[in-house]
Tab-separated table of C-alpha atoms in Angstrom:
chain	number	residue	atom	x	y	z
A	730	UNK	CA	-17.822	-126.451	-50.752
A	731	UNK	CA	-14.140	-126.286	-50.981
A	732	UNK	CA	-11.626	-123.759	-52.142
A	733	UNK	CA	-9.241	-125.822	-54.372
A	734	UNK	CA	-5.769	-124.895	-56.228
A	735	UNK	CA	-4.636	-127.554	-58.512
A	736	UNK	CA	-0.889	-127.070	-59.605
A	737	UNK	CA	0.246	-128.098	-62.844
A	738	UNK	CA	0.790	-131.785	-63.459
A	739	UNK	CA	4.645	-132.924	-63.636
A	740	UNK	CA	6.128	-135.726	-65.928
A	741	UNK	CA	9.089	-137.187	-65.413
A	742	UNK	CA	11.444	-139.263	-67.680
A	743	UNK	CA	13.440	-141.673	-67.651
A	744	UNK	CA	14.905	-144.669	-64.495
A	745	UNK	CA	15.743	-142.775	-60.916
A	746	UNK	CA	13.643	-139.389	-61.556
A	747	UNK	CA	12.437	-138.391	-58.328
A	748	UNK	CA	10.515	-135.517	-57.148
A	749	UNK	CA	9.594	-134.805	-52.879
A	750	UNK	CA	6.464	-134.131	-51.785
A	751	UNK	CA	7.244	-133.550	-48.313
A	752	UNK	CA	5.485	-136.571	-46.298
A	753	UNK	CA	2.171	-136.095	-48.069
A	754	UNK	CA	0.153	-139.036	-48.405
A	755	UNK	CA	0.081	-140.025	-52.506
A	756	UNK	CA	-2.357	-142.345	-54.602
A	757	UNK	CA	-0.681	-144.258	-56.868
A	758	UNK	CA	-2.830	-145.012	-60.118
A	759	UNK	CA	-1.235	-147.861	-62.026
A	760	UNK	CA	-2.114	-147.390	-65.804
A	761	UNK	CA	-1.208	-149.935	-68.774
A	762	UNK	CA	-1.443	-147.806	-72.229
A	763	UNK	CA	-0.307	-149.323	-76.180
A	764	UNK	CA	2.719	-147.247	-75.199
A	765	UNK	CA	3.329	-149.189	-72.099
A	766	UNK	CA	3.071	-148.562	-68.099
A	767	UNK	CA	2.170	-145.145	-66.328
A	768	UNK	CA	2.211	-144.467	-62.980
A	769	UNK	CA	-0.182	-141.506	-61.562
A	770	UNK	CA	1.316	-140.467	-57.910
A	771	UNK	CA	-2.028	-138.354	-56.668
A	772	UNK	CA	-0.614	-135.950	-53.451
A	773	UNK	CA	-3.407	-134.311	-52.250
A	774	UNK	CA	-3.123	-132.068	-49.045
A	775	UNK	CA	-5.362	-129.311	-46.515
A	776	UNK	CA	-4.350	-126.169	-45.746
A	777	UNK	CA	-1.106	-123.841	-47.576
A	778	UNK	CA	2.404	-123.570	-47.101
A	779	UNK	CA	3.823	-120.658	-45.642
A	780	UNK	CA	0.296	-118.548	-46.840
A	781	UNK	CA	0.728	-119.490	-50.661
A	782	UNK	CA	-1.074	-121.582	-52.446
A	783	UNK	CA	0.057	-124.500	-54.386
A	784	UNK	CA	0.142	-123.051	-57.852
A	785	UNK	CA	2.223	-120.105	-56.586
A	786	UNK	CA	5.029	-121.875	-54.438
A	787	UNK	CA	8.214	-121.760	-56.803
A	788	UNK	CA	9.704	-125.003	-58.328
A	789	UNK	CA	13.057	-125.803	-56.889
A	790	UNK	CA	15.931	-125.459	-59.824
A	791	UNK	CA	16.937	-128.834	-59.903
A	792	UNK	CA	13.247	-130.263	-61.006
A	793	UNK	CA	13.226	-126.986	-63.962
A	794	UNK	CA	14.167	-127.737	-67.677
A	795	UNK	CA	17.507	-125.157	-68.241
């Protein structure tokens, strides 16, 4: 069994949104919906950064709504 942290999902908007995920391998689930195209980037990774889990490391101020 596995200890897992999930962090919230993240949608993004619009041509040239871009968000890092630091070198992590991703999934990329293409989806066609009525409303048209959706891509699902799936980042998955072992271990923590710097002894936090993913739901507690803080979002950098350029990727939060003001």
């Amino acid at each position: 069994m596995f200890d897992t942290t999930i962090s919230p999902p993240t949608l993004l908007l619009g041509k040239g949104a871009s968000i890092s995920t630091l070198d992590v391998p991703r999934l990329i689930v293409p989806l066609m919906t009525v409303a048209g195209p959706v891509l699902i980037h799936l980042a998955l990774r072992q271990g923590s950064a710097n002894g936090l889990r993913a739901a507690q490391l803080s979002i950098p101020k350029a990727f939060q709504m003001p």
